[in-house]
XYZ file of N, CA and C in Angstrom:
453
model
N -69.479 -3.128 -89.559
C -67.997 -3.392 -90.062
C -67.382 -2.057 -90.147
N -66.220 -1.883 -89.621
C -65.469 -0.781 -89.753
C -64.782 -0.790 -91.203
N -64.138 0.503 -91.487
C -63.311 0.535 -92.585
C -62.137 -0.331 -92.801
N -61.492 -0.896 -91.546
C -60.554 -1.695 -91.589
C -60.782 -3.228 -91.708
N -62.210 -3.553 -91.941
C -62.618 -4.789 -92.068
C -62.985 -5.375 -90.764
N -62.642 -4.796 -89.705
C -62.915 -5.478 -88.446
C -64.438 -5.288 -87.948
N -64.741 -5.885 -86.847
C -66.062 -5.767 -86.321
C -66.040 -4.897 -85.209
N -66.858 -4.018 -84.981
C -67.148 -3.136 -83.785
C -67.972 -3.746 -82.791
N -67.611 -3.417 -81.573
C -68.358 -3.969 -80.502
C -69.448 -3.041 -80.165
N -70.791 -3.595 -80.187
C -71.963 -2.729 -80.053
C -72.165 -2.699 -78.334
N -72.602 -1.536 -77.960
C -72.835 -1.484 -76.673
C -74.212 -2.068 -76.337
N -74.161 -2.830 -75.314
C -75.546 -3.691 -74.826
C -76.149 -3.193 -73.697
N -77.275 -2.495 -74.050
C -77.960 -1.789 -72.847
C -78.946 -2.941 -72.211
N -78.950 -2.907 -71.043
C -79.676 -3.821 -70.076
C -81.191 -3.816 -70.478
N -81.815 -4.944 -70.876
C -83.189 -4.989 -71.131
C -83.937 -4.957 -69.937
N -84.957 -4.040 -69.784
C -85.636 -3.777 -68.495
C -87.012 -4.461 -68.897
N -87.480 -5.432 -68.272
C -88.677 -6.168 -68.460
C -89.546 -6.115 -66.987
N -90.715 -5.974 -67.138
C -91.449 -6.129 -65.937
C -92.158 -7.385 -65.815
N -91.260 -8.460 -65.120
C -91.687 -9.915 -64.859
C -92.028 -9.829 -63.621
N -93.189 -10.587 -63.385
C -93.678 -10.813 -61.909
C -92.573 -11.597 -61.243
N -92.380 -11.306 -59.839
C -91.333 -11.860 -58.953
C -91.586 -13.275 -58.857
N -92.766 -13.855 -58.881
C -92.963 -15.420 -58.697
C -92.597 -15.946 -60.150
N -92.461 -15.423 -61.033
C -92.028 -15.729 -62.566
C -90.623 -15.458 -62.870
N -89.952 -14.967 -62.156
C -88.308 -14.742 -62.464
C -87.559 -15.327 -61.316
N -86.349 -15.523 -61.778
C -85.144 -16.032 -60.968
C -83.997 -14.995 -61.045
N -83.542 -14.488 -60.029
C -82.393 -13.724 -60.052
C -81.127 -14.544 -60.069
N -80.597 -14.341 -61.133
C -78.998 -15.037 -61.242
C -78.032 -14.242 -60.697
N -77.796 -13.039 -60.717
C -76.935 -12.290 -59.982
C -77.641 -10.934 -59.328
N -77.114 -10.090 -58.956
C -77.720 -8.853 -58.317
C -78.340 -8.137 -59.576
N -77.880 -8.241 -60.717
C -78.404 -7.388 -61.760
C -79.089 -8.304 -62.833
N -78.877 -9.591 -62.853
C -79.543 -10.264 -63.974
C -80.714 -11.188 -63.419
N -81.677 -11.477 -64.351
C -82.720 -12.499 -63.808
C -83.127 -13.192 -65.200
N -83.674 -14.379 -64.843
C -83.936 -15.310 -65.864
C -85.560 -15.464 -66.158
N -86.059 -14.959 -67.154
C -87.427 -15.152 -67.304
C -87.986 -16.536 -67.448
N -88.901 -17.074 -66.645
C -89.359 -18.145 -66.557
C -90.823 -18.074 -66.785
N -91.223 -17.196 -67.530
C -92.758 -16.927 -67.693
C -93.216 -18.023 -68.466
N -92.500 -18.797 -69.477
C -92.934 -19.651 -70.378
C -93.024 -20.888 -69.807
N -92.566 -21.223 -68.632
C -92.494 -22.368 -68.100
C -93.778 -22.762 -67.054
N -94.118 -23.970 -66.946
C -95.110 -24.328 -65.966
C -94.806 -24.084 -64.551
N -95.790 -24.290 -63.532
C -95.505 -24.102 -62.211
C -94.231 -25.127 -61.755
N -94.772 -26.279 -62.160
C -93.775 -27.392 -61.910
C -92.372 -27.168 -62.247
N -92.164 -26.666 -63.490
C -90.786 -26.375 -64.071
C -90.131 -25.275 -63.305
N -91.022 -24.188 -62.895
C -90.576 -23.005 -62.310
C -90.022 -23.545 -60.754
N -90.847 -24.411 -60.299
C -90.270 -24.869 -58.849
C -89.106 -25.769 -58.998
N -88.975 -26.523 -60.082
C -87.772 -27.311 -60.011
C -86.622 -26.356 -60.488
N -86.667 -25.395 -61.207
C -85.485 -24.520 -61.516
C -84.998 -23.931 -60.231
N -86.163 -23.283 -59.427
C -85.948 -22.719 -58.423
C -85.337 -23.472 -57.260
N -85.592 -24.724 -57.249
C -84.970 -25.700 -56.290
C -83.570 -25.980 -56.638
N -83.316 -26.114 -58.039
C -81.919 -26.203 -58.439
C -81.004 -25.146 -58.192
N -81.580 -23.959 -58.262
C -80.978 -22.734 -57.876
C -80.653 -22.483 -56.460
N -81.573 -22.950 -55.685
C -81.397 -22.941 -54.180
C -80.233 -23.964 -53.873
N -80.285 -25.054 -54.426
C -79.282 -26.005 -54.242
C -77.850 -25.507 -54.715
N -77.706 -24.881 -55.735
C -76.614 -24.371 -56.313
C -76.004 -23.218 -55.221
N -77.003 -22.448 -54.858
C -76.437 -21.459 -53.673
C -76.251 -21.791 -52.527
N -76.625 -23.053 -52.037
C -75.944 -23.651 -50.887
C -74.830 -24.280 -51.111
N -74.478 -24.823 -52.409
C -73.094 -25.479 -52.748
C -72.170 -24.223 -52.638
N -72.551 -23.217 -53.223
C -71.649 -22.086 -53.316
C -71.201 -21.538 -51.794
N -72.110 -21.623 -50.877
C -71.870 -21.145 -49.636
C -71.128 -22.064 -48.949
N -71.329 -23.556 -49.117
C -70.436 -24.532 -48.479
C -69.116 -24.539 -49.012
N -68.925 -24.337 -50.299
C -67.631 -23.975 -50.761
C -66.877 -22.931 -50.365
N -67.615 -21.801 -50.239
C -66.941 -20.636 -49.516
C -66.547 -20.933 -48.058
N -67.438 -21.562 -47.352
C -66.901 -21.751 -46.099
C -65.640 -22.739 -45.830
N -65.766 -23.707 -46.922
C -64.548 -24.594 -46.835
C -63.464 -23.813 -47.243
N -63.346 -22.986 -47.974
C -62.211 -22.115 -48.509
C -61.927 -21.267 -47.387
N -62.868 -20.697 -46.602
C -62.448 -19.840 -45.460
C -61.699 -20.599 -44.502
N -62.158 -21.870 -44.246
C -61.535 -22.632 -43.150
C -60.025 -23.084 -43.654
N -59.924 -23.481 -44.939
C -58.485 -23.775 -45.417
C -57.710 -22.649 -45.318
N -58.098 -21.166 -45.585
C -57.192 -19.968 -45.456
C -56.997 -19.819 -43.997
N -58.035 -20.177 -43.077
C -57.535 -19.964 -41.631
C -56.538 -20.980 -41.112
N -56.817 -22.299 -41.773
C -55.748 -23.345 -41.098
C -54.385 -22.775 -41.856
N -54.219 -22.432 -43.012
C -52.912 -22.140 -43.587
C -52.322 -20.903 -42.908
N -53.117 -19.871 -42.305
C -52.887 -18.799 -41.765
C -52.268 -19.170 -40.339
N -52.652 -20.068 -39.640
C -52.518 -20.620 -38.435
C -51.215 -21.401 -38.587
N -51.079 -22.193 -39.570
C -49.880 -23.049 -39.639
C -48.628 -21.893 -39.934
N -48.997 -20.880 -40.817
C -47.798 -20.183 -41.098
C -47.270 -19.346 -39.932
N -48.267 -18.869 -39.171
C -48.137 -18.249 -37.997
C -47.243 -19.112 -36.922
N -47.765 -20.457 -36.883
C -46.757 -21.308 -36.147
C -45.522 -21.444 -36.554
N -45.253 -21.567 -37.889
C -44.031 -21.862 -38.309
C -43.076 -20.688 -38.116
N -43.670 -19.438 -38.262
C -42.818 -18.298 -38.024
C -42.479 -18.219 -36.555
N -43.422 -18.489 -35.669
C -43.056 -18.428 -34.346
C -41.988 -19.429 -33.862
N -42.003 -20.602 -34.484
C -41.069 -21.700 -34.162
C -39.679 -21.185 -34.716
N -39.707 -20.538 -35.883
C -38.379 -20.119 -36.368
C -37.825 -19.101 -35.575
N -38.619 -18.064 -35.126
C -38.114 -17.119 -34.200
C -37.707 -17.492 -32.971
N -38.389 -18.498 -32.381
C -37.717 -19.099 -31.119
C -36.436 -19.947 -31.293
N -36.219 -20.522 -32.580
C -35.147 -21.207 -32.865
C -33.821 -20.360 -32.912
N -34.212 -19.212 -33.558
C -33.227 -17.983 -33.843
C -32.910 -17.366 -32.454
N -33.760 -17.269 -31.501
C -33.443 -16.735 -30.199
C -32.639 -17.774 -29.399
N -32.779 -19.101 -29.599
C -31.965 -20.053 -28.864
C -30.590 -20.177 -29.508
N -30.369 -19.688 -30.722
C -29.310 -19.627 -31.370
C -29.206 -21.123 -32.136
N -30.262 -21.579 -32.467
C -30.358 -22.654 -33.419
C -30.743 -22.516 -34.854
N -30.541 -23.108 -35.703
C -30.828 -23.033 -37.110
C -32.041 -23.893 -37.339
N -32.932 -23.389 -38.159
C -34.215 -24.240 -38.486
C -34.653 -23.874 -39.880
N -35.079 -24.926 -40.634
C -35.713 -24.707 -41.795
C -37.014 -25.402 -41.797
N -37.982 -24.905 -42.127
C -39.400 -25.640 -42.155
C -40.065 -25.551 -43.453
N -40.103 -26.885 -43.977
C -40.712 -26.926 -45.289
C -42.040 -27.553 -45.264
N -43.030 -26.976 -45.814
C -44.272 -27.462 -45.749
C -45.070 -27.248 -46.960
N -45.914 -28.331 -47.342
C -46.686 -28.372 -48.551
C -48.014 -28.947 -48.343
N -48.946 -28.136 -48.884
C -50.316 -28.744 -48.764
C -51.121 -28.408 -49.980
N -52.178 -29.333 -50.278
C -53.174 -28.853 -51.335
C -54.472 -28.970 -50.748
N -55.285 -27.880 -51.054
C -56.619 -27.615 -50.313
C -57.367 -27.090 -51.205
N -58.822 -26.521 -50.797
C -59.597 -25.990 -51.811
C -59.182 -24.798 -52.397
N -58.265 -24.062 -51.804
C -57.776 -22.924 -52.536
C -56.357 -23.066 -53.357
N -55.879 -24.343 -53.474
C -54.821 -24.736 -54.416
C -53.835 -25.352 -53.537
N -52.501 -25.363 -54.356
C -51.425 -26.026 -53.647
C -50.510 -24.842 -53.149
N -50.132 -25.103 -51.821
C -49.187 -24.116 -51.352
C -48.024 -24.687 -50.870
N -46.928 -24.206 -51.237
C -45.379 -24.690 -50.665
C -44.839 -23.483 -50.150
N -44.413 -23.843 -48.907
C -43.549 -22.815 -48.104
C -42.391 -23.343 -47.453
N -41.323 -22.504 -47.508
C -40.019 -22.721 -46.708
C -39.745 -21.453 -45.883
N -39.768 -21.795 -44.582
C -39.539 -20.778 -43.634
C -38.378 -21.269 -42.762
N -37.343 -20.369 -42.494
C -36.438 -20.444 -41.575
C -35.413 -19.420 -41.511
N -34.332 -19.887 -40.759
C -33.173 -18.700 -40.756
C -31.715 -19.560 -41.178
N -31.964 -20.376 -42.238
C -30.886 -20.980 -42.909
C -30.805 -20.515 -44.369
N -29.637 -20.899 -45.050
C -29.467 -20.411 -46.344
C -30.319 -21.031 -47.371
N -30.779 -22.336 -47.023
C -31.787 -22.989 -47.845
C -33.027 -22.344 -47.735
N -33.601 -21.892 -46.528
C -34.780 -21.240 -46.353
C -34.774 -19.833 -46.925
N -33.609 -19.347 -47.025
C -33.620 -17.938 -47.693
C -33.522 -18.072 -49.067
N -32.924 -19.085 -49.629
C -33.411 -19.360 -51.234
C -34.853 -19.575 -51.576
N -35.622 -19.897 -50.305
C -37.189 -19.849 -50.675
C -37.423 -21.055 -51.602
N -36.912 -22.186 -51.693
C -37.369 -23.224 -52.695
C -37.250 -24.542 -52.021
N -38.048 -25.456 -52.382
C -38.160 -26.820 -51.815
C -36.842 -27.456 -52.503
N -36.297 -28.651 -51.705
C -35.259 -29.512 -52.163
C -35.711 -30.118 -53.466
N -34.866 -29.984 -54.371
C -35.148 -30.456 -55.823
C -34.525 -32.039 -55.818
N -34.800 -32.713 -57.019
C -34.110 -34.064 -57.192
C -32.781 -33.880 -56.966
N -32.013 -33.050 -57.665
C -30.621 -32.983 -57.549
C -30.282 -32.828 -56.293
N -30.734 -31.969 -55.435
C -30.209 -31.718 -53.835
C -30.552 -33.093 -53.325
N -31.443 -33.841 -53.560
C -31.696 -35.153 -52.709
C -30.683 -36.024 -53.089
N -30.310 -36.074 -54.524
C -29.223 -36.956 -54.979
C -27.768 -36.645 -54.528
N -27.642 -35.381 -54.299
C -26.272 -34.985 -53.713
C -26.113 -35.279 -52.243
N -27.331 -35.456 -51.713
C -27.275 -35.614 -50.296
C -27.008 -37.133 -50.035
N -27.783 -37.858 -50.732
C -27.645 -39.336 -50.810
C -26.711 -40.194 -51.688
N -25.830 -39.446 -52.290
C -25.111 -40.043 -53.514
C -24.490 -41.295 -53.022
N -23.685 -41.295 -51.820
C -23.150 -42.420 -51.261
C -23.860 -43.696 -51.057
N -25.139 -43.400 -50.633
C -26.032 -44.521 -50.432
C -26.513 -44.992 -51.763
N -26.723 -44.131 -52.785
C -27.158 -44.641 -54.157
C -25.933 -45.396 -54.742
N -24.557 -44.905 -54.720
C -23.699 -45.580 -55.255
C -23.380 -47.068 -54.632
N -23.680 -47.098 -53.441
C -23.257 -48.318 -52.432
C -24.433 -49.409 -52.999
N -25.732 -48.629 -53.120
C -26.819 -49.526 -53.579
C -26.682 -50.076 -54.810
N -26.417 -49.563 -55.808
C -26.047 -49.697 -57.146
C -24.906 -50.711 -57.263
N -23.675 -50.750 -56.344
C -22.621 -51.544 -56.350
C -23.185 -52.939 -55.762
N -24.095 -53.003 -54.847
C -24.570 -54.193 -54.199
C -25.383 -54.897 -55.252
N -26.115 -54.097 -55.868
C -27.006 -54.798 -57.166
C -26.175 -55.530 -58.112
N -25.113 -54.619 -58.517
C -24.239 -55.123 -59.552
C -23.500 -56.542 -59.020
N -23.026 -56.536 -57.850
C -22.390 -57.781 -57.312
C -23.281 -58.679 -57.285
N -24.597 -58.647 -56.604
C -25.593 -59.558 -56.620
C -26.072 -60.066 -57.897
N -26.096 -59.132 -58.825
C -26.509 -59.706 -60.199
C -25.357 -60.518 -60.870
N -24.049 -59.954 -60.633
C -23.060 -60.956 -61.375
C -22.872 -62.320 -60.534
N -23.184 -62.363 -59.395
C -23.096 -63.538 -58.605
C -24.080 -64.601 -59.068
N -25.408 -64.053 -59.359
C -26.401 -64.905 -59.761
C -26.280 -65.355 -61.170
N -25.790 -64.510 -62.056
C -25.529 -64.654 -63.405
C -24.293 -65.674 -63.561
N -23.453 -65.701 -62.607
C -22.104 -66.651 -62.679
C -22.496 -68.277 -62.358
N -23.707 -68.420 -61.792
C -24.034 -69.743 -61.397
C -24.568 -70.480 -62.489
């Protein structure tokens, strides 16, 4: 304990042991798990589980690499299409959302003010766009409701 009542961190030196390779399992490049107190069957089982885990990690890494490559290809395509639209004098906004092993990605690309804002259309923007349809639908429902109740 220090004078101010807190605890000090102690430096942890790596413990170097001479464990035979057939009785150790490397967890990382610098750590290993001592399996010397286990039977041959238990060691074999743990090594099998470790190998399965390593394969799972490699599969996950490959999936993530594919997802990153696919996202990169999509973004390149979106950018190219926007450039072609600009050259043709057209306006374009491309909005894309995907969820993959690397997480959720939302992209807005284009040569419009909306694309420049860099955000997806929110609920209020959708309501503003379709306000007449919404008001009309509510009016029809009110008229139908009053007709049914009037009978």
